Short mmCIF file of N, CA, C and O in Angstrom, two decimals:
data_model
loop_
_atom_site.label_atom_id
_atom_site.label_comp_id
_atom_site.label_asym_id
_atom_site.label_seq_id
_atom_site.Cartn_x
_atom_site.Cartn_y
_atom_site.Cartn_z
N UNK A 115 -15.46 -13.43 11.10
CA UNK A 115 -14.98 -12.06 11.04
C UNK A 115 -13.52 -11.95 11.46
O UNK A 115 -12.91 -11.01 10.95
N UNK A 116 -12.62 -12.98 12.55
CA UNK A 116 -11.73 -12.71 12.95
C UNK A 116 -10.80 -12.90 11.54
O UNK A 116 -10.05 -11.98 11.18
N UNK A 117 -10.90 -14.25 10.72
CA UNK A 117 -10.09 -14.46 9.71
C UNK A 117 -10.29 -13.00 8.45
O UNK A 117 -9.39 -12.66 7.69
N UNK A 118 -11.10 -12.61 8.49
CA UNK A 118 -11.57 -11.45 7.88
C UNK A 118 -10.34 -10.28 8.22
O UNK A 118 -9.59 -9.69 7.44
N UNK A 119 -10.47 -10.21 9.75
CA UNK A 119 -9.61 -9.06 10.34
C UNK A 119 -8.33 -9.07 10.06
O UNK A 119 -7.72 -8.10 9.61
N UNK A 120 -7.73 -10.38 10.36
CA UNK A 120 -6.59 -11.57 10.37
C UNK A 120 -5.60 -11.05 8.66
O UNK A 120 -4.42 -10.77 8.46
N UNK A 121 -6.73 -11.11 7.81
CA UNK A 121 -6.07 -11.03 6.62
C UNK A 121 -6.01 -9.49 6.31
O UNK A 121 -5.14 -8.83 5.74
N UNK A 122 -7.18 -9.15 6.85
CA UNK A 122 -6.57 -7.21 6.25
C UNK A 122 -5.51 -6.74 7.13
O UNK A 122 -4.88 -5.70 6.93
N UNK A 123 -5.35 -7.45 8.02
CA UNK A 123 -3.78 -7.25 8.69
C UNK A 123 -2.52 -7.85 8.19
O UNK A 123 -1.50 -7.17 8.12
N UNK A 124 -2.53 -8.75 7.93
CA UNK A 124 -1.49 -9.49 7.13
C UNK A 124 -1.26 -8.71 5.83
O UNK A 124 -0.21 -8.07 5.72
N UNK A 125 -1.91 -8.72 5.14
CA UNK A 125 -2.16 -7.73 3.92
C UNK A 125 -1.71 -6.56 4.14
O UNK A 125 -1.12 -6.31 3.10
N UNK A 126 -1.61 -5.73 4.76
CA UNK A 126 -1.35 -4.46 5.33
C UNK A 126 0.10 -4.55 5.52
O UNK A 126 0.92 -3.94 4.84
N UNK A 127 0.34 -5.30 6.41
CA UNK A 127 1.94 -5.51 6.99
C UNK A 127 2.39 -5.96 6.31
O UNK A 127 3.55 -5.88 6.70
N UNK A 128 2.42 -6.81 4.83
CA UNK A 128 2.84 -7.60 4.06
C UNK A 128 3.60 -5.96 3.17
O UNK A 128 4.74 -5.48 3.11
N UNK A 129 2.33 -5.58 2.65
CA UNK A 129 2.40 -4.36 1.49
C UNK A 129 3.38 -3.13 2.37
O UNK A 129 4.45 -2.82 1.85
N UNK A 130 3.03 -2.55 3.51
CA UNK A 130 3.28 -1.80 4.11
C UNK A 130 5.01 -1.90 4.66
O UNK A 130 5.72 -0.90 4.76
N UNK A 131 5.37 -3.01 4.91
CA UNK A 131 6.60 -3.63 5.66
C UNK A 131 7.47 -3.38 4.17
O UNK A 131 8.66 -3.12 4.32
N UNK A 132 7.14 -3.42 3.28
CA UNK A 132 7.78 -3.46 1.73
C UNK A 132 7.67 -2.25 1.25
O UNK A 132 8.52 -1.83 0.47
N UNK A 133 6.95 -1.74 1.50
CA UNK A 133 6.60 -0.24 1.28
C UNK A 133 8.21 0.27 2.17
O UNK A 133 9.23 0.69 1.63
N UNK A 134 8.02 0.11 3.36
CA UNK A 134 8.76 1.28 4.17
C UNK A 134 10.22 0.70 3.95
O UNK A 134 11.18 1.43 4.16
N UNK A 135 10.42 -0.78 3.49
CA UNK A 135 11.76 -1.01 3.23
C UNK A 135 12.44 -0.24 1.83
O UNK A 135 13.65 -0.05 1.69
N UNK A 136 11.69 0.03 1.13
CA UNK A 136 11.49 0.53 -0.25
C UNK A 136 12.37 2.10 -0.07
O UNK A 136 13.40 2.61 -0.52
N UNK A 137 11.55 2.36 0.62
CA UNK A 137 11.91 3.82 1.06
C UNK A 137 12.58 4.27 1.89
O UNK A 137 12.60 5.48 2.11
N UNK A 138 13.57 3.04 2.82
CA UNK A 138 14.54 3.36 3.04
C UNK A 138 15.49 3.47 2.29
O UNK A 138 16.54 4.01 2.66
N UNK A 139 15.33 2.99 1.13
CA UNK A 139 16.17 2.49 -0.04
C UNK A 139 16.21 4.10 -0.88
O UNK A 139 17.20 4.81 -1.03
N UNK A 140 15.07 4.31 -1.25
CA UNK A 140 14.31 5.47 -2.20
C UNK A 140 14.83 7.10 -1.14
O UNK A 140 15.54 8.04 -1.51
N UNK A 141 14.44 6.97 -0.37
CA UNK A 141 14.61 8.61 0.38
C UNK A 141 16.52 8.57 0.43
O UNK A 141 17.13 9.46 -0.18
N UNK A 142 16.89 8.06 0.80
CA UNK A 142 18.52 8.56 0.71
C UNK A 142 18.94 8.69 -0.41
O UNK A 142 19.41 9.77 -0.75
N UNK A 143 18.87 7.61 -1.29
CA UNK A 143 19.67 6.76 -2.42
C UNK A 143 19.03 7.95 -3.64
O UNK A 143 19.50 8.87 -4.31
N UNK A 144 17.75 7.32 -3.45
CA UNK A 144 17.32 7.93 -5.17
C UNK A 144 16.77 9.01 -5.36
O UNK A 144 16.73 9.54 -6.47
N UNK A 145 16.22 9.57 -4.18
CA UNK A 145 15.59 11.15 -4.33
C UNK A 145 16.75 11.75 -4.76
O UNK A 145 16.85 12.05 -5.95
N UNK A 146 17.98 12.04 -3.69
CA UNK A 146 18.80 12.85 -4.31
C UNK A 146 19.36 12.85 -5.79
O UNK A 146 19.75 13.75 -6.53
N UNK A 147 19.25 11.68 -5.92
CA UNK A 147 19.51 11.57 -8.06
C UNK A 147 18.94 11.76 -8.94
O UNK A 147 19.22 12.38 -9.97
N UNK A 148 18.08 11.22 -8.62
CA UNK A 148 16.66 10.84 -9.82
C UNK A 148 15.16 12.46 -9.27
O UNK A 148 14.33 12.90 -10.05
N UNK A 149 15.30 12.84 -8.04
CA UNK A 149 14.21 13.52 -7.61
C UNK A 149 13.55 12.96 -7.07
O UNK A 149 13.82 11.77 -6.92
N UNK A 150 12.29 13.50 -6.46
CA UNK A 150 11.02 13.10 -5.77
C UNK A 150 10.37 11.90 -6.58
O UNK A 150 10.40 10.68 -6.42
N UNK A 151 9.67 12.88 -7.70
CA UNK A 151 8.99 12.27 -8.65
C UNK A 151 9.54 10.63 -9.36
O UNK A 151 9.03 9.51 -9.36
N UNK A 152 10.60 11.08 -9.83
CA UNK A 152 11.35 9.96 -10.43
C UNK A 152 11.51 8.67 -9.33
O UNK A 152 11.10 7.50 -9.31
N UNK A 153 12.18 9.38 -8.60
CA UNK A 153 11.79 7.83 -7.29
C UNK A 153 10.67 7.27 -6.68
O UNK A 153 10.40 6.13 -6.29
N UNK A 154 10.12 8.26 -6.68
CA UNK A 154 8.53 7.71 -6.16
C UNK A 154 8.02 6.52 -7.43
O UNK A 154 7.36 5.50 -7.25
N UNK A 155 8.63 7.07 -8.80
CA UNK A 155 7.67 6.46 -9.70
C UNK A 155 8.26 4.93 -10.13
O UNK A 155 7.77 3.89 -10.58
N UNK A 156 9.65 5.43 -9.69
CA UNK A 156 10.25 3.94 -10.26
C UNK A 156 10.24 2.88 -9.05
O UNK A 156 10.94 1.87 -9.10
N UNK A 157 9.22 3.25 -7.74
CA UNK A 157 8.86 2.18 -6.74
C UNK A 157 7.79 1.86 -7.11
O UNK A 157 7.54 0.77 -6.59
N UNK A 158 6.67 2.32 -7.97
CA UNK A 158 5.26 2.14 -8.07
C UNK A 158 5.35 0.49 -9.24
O UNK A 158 4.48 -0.34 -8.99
N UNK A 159 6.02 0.26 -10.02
CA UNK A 159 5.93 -1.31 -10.26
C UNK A 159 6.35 -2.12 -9.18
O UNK A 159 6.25 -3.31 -9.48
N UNK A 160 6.64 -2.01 -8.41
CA UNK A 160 7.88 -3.12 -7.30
C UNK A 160 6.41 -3.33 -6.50
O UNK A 160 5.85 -4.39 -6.23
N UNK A 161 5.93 -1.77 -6.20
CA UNK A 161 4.90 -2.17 -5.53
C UNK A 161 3.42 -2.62 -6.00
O UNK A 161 2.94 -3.62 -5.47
N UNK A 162 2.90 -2.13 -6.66
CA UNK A 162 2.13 -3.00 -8.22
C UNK A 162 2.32 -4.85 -8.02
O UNK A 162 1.42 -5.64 -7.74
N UNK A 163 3.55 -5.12 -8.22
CA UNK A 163 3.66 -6.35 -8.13
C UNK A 163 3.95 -6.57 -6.71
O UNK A 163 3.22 -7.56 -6.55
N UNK A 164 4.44 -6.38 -5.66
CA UNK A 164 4.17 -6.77 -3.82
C UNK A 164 2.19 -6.36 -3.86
O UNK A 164 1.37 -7.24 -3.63
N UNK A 165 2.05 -5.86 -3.97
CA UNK A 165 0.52 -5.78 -3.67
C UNK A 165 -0.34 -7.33 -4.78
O UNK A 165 -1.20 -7.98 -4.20
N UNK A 166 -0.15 -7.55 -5.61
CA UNK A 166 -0.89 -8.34 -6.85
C UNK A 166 -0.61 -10.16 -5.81
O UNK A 166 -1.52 -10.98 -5.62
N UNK A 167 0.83 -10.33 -5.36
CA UNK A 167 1.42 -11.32 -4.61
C UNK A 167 0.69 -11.48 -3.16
O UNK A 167 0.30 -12.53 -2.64
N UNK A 168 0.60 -10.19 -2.65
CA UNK A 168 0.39 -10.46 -0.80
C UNK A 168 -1.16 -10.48 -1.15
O UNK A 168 -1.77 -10.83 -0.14
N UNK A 169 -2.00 -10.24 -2.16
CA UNK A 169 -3.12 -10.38 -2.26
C UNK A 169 -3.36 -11.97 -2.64
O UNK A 169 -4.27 -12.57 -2.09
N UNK A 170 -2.63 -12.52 -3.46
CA UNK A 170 -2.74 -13.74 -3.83
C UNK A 170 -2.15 -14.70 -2.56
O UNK A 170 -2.69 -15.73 -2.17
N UNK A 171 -1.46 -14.37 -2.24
CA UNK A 171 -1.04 -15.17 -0.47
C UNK A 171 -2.02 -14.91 0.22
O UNK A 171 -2.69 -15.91 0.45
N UNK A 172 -2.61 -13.48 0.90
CA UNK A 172 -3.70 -13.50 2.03
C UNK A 172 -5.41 -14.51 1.31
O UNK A 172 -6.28 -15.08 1.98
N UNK A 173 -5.31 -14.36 -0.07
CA UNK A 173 -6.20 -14.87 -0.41
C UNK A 173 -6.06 -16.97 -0.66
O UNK A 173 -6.86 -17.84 -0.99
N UNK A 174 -5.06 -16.96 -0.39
CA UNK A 174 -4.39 -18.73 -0.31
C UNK A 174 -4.58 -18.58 1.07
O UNK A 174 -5.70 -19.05 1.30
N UNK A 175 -4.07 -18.17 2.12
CA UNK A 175 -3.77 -18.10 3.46
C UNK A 175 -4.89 -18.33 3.97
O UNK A 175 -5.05 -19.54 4.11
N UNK A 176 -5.93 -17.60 4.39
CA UNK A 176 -7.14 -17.42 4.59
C UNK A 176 -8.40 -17.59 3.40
O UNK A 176 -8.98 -16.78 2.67
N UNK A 177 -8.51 -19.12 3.60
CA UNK A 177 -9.73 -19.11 2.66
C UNK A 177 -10.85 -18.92 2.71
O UNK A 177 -11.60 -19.03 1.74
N UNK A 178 -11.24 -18.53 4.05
CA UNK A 178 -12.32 -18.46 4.34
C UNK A 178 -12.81 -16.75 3.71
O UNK A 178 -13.99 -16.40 3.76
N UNK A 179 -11.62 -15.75 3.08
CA UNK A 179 -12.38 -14.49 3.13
C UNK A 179 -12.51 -14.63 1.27
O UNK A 179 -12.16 -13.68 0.58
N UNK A 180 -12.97 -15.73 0.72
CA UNK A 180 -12.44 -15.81 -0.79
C UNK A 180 -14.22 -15.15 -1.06
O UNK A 180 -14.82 -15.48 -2.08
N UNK A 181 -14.76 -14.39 -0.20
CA UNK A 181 -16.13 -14.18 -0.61
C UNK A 181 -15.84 -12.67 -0.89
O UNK A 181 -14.99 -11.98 -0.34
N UNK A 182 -17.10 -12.14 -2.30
CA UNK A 182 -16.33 -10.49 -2.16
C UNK A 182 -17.06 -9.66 -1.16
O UNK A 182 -16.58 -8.53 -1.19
N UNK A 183 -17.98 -9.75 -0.33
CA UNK A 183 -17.87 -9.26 1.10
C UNK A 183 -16.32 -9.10 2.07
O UNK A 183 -15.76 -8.09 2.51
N UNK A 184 -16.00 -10.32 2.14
CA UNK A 184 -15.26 -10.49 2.90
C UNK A 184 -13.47 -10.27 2.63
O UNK A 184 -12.55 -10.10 3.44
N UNK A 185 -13.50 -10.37 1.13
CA UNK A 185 -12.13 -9.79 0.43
C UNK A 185 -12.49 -8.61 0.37
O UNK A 185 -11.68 -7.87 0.93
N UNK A 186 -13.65 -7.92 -0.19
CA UNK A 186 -13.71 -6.50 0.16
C UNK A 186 -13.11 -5.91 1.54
O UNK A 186 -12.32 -4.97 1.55
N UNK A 187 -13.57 -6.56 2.68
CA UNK A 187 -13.54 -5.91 4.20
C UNK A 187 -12.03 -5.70 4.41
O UNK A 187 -11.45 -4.66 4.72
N UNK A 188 -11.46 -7.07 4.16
CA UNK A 188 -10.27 -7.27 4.15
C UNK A 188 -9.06 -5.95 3.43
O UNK A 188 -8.14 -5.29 3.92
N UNK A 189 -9.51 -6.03 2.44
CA UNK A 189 -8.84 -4.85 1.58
C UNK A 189 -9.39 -3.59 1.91
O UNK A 189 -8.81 -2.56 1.58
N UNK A 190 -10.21 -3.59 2.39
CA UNK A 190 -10.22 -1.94 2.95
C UNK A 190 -9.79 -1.64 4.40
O UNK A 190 -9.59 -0.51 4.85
N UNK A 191 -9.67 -2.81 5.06
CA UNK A 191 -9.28 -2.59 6.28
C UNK A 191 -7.62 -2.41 6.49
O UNK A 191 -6.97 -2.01 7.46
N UNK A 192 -7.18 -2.90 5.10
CA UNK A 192 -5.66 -3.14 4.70
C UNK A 192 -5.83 -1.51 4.42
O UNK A 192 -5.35 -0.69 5.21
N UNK A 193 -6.63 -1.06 3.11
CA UNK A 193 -6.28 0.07 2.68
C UNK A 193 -6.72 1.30 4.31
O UNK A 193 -5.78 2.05 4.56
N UNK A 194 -7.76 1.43 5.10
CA UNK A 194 -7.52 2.10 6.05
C UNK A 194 -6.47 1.90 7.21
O UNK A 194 -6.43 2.80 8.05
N UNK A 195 -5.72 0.96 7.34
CA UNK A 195 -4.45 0.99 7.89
C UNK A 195 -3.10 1.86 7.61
O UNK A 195 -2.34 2.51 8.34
N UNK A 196 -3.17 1.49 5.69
CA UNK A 196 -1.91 1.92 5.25
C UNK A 196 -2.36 3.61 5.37
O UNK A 196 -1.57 4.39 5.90
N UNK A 197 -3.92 4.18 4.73
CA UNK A 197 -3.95 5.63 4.75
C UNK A 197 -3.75 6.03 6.38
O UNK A 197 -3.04 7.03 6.53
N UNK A 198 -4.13 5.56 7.33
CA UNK A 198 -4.09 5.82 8.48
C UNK A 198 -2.64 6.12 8.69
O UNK A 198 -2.31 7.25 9.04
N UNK A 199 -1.43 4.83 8.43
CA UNK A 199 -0.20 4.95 9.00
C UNK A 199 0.39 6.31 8.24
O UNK A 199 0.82 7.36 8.70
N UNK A 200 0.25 5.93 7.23
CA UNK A 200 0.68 7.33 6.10
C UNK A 200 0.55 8.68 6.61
O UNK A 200 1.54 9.40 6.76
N UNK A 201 -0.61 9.04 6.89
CA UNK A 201 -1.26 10.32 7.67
C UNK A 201 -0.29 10.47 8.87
O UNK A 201 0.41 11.46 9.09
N UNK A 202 -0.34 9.16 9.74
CA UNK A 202 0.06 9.29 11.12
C UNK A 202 1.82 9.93 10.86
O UNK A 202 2.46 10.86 11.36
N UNK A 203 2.07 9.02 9.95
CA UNK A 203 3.60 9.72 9.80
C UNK A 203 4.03 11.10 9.61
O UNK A 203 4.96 11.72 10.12
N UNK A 204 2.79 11.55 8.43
CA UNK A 204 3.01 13.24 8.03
C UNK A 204 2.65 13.98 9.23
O UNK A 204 3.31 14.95 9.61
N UNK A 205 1.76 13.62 9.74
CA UNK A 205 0.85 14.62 10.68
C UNK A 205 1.63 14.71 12.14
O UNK A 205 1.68 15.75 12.80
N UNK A 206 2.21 13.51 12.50
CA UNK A 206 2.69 12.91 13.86
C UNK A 206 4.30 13.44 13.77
O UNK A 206 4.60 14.61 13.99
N UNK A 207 5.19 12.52 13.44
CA UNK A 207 6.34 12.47 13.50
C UNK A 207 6.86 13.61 12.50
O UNK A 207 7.86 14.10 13.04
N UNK A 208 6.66 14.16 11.45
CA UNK A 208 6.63 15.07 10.53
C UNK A 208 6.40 16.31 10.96
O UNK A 208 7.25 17.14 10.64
N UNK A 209 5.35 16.76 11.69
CA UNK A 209 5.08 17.56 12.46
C UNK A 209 4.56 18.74 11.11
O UNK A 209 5.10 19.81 10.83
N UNK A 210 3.48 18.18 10.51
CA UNK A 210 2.68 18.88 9.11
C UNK A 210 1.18 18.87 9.08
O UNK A 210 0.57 17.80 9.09
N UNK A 211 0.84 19.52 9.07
CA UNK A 211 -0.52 19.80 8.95
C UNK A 211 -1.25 18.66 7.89
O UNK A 211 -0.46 18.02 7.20
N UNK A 212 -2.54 18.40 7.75
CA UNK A 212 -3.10 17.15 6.78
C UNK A 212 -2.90 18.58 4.95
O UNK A 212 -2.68 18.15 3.82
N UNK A 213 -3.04 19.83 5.20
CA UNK A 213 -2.73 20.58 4.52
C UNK A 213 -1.66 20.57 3.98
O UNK A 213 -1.52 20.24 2.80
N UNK A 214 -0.88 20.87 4.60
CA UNK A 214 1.01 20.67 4.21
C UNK A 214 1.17 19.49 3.62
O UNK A 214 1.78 19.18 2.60
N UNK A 215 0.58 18.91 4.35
CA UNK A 215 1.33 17.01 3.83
C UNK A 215 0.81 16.83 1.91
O UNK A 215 1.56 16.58 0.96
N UNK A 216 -0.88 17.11 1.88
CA UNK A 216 -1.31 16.54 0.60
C UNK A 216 -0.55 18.12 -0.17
O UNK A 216 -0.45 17.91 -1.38
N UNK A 217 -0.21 19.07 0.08
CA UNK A 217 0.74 20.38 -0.90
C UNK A 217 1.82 19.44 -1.10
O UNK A 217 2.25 19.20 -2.23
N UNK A 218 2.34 18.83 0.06
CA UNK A 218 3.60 18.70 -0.25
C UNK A 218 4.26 17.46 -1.46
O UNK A 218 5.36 17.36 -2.01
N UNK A 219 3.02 16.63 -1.53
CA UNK A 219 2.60 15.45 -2.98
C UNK A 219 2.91 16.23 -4.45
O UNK A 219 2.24 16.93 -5.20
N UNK A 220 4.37 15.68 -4.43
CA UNK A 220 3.96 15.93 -6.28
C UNK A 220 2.82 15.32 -6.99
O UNK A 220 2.23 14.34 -6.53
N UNK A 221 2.57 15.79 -7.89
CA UNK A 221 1.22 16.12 -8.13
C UNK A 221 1.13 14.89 -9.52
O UNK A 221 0.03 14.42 -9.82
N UNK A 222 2.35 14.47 -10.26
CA UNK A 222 2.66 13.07 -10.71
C UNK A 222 2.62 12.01 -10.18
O UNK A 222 1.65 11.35 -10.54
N UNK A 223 3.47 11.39 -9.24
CA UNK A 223 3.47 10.87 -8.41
C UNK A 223 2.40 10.40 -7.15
O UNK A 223 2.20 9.25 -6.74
N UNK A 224 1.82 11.60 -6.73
CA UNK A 224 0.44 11.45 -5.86
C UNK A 224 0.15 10.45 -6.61
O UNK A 224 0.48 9.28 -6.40
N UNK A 225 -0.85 11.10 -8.04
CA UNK A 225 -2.01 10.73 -8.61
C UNK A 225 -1.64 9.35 -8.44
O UNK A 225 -2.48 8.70 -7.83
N UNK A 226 -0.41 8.62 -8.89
CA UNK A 226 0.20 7.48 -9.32
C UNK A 226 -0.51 6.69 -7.80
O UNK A 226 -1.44 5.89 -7.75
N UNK A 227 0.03 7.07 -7.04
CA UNK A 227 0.05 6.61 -5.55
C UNK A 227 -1.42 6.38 -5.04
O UNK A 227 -1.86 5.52 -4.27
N UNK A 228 -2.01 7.34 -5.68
CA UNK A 228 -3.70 7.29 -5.52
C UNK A 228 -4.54 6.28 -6.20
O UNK A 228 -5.48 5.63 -5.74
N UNK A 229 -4.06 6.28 -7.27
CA UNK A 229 -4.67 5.03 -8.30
C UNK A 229 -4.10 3.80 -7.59
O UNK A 229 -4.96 2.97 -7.30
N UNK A 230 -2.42 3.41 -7.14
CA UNK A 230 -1.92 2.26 -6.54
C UNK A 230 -2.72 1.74 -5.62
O UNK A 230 -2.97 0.55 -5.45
N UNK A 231 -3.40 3.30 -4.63
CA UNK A 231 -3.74 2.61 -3.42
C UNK A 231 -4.98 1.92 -3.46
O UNK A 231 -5.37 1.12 -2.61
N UNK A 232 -5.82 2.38 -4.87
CA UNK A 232 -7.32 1.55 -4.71
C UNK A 232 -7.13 0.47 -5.37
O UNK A 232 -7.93 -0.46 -5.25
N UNK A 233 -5.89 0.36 -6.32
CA UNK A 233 -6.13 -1.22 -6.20
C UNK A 233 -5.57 -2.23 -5.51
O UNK A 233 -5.61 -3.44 -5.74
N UNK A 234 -4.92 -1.50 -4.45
CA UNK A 234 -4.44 -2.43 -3.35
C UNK A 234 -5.84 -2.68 -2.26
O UNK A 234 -5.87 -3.72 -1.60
N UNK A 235 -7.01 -1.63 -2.12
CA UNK A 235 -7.64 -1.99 -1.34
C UNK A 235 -8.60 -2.96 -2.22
O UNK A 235 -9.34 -3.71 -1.60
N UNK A 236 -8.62 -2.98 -3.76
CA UNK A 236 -9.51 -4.12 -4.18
C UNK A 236 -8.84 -5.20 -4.86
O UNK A 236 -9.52 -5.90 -5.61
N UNK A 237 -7.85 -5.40 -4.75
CA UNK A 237 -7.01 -6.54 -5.48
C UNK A 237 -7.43 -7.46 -4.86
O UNK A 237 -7.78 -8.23 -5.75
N UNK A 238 -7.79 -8.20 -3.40
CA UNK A 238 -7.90 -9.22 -2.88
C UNK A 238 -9.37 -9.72 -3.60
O UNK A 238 -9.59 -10.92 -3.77
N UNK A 239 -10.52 -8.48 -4.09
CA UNK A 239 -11.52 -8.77 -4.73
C UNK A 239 -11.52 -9.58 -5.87
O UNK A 239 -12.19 -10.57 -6.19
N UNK A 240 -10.29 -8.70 -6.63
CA UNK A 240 -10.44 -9.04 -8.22
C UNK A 240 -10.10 -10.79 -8.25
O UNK A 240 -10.42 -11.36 -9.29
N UNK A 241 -9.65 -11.38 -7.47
CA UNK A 241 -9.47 -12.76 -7.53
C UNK A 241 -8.46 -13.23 -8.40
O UNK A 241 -8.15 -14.40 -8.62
N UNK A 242 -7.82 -11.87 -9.00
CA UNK A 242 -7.02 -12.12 -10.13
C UNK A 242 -5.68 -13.10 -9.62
O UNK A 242 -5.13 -14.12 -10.06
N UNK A 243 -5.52 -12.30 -8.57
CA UNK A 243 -3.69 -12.86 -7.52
C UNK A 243 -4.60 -14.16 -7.25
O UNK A 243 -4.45 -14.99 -8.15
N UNK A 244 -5.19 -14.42 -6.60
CA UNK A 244 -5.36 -15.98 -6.19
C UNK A 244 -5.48 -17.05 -7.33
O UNK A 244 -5.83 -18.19 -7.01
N UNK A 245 -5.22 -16.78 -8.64
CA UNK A 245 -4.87 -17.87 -9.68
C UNK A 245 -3.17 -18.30 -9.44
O UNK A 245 -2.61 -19.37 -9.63
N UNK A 246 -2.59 -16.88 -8.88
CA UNK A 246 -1.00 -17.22 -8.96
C UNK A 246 -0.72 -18.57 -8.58
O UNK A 246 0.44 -18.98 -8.59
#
């Protein structure tokens, strides 16, 4: 179970650490040019492909979770981290209601972000990244 834990953490911080570098990049630079939408959308391949990679590494890294129990656990424990930190940011430091925060989702973009995030919590399943 620990290598289990081990990798939905790695996984998490892998995707997540790339995520927030992204968007230091994206919130100054490209919102003001391109918009919300437009920047949000032109990070969703970068991250598409960082998620398809850190799945194929945590799944090389840790071989022991190559079972889909255990790539499951893994990837959801990745995906309840990242929804957790996400929340914590709007709700915490943001100072927004869980109301405000999902209004405040373009409604393009969300969806995009919504579909990204389940297959980041099952990519380590699909076994697809561990051929890389």
């Amino acid at each position: 179970m620990t290598q289990t834990l081990r990798a939905g953490f790695t996984y998490f911080a892998i995707v997540m650490g790339t995520g927030f570098m992204l968007g230091v990049i994206r919130v100054p630079f490209l919102v003001p040019r391109m918009g919300e939408r437009w920047a949000e959308l032109s990070e969703m391949p970068i991250m598409a492909t960082v998620i398809f990679f850190a799945a194929g590494f945590v799944l090389r890294r840790f071989a022991d979770i190559r079972t889909p129990a255990k790539s499951v656990t893994a990837g959801l424990l990745a995906f309840a981290l990242t929804v957790g930190a996400e929340l914590g940011l709007a709700l915490v430091l943001q100072d927004r209601s869980l109301d405000e925060y999902i209004a405040s989702r373009d409604k393009v973009s969300g969806s995009v972000y919504l579909a990204l995030l389940l297959v980041f919590a099952f990519e380590p399943e699909t076994g697809a990244a561990q051929r890389v």
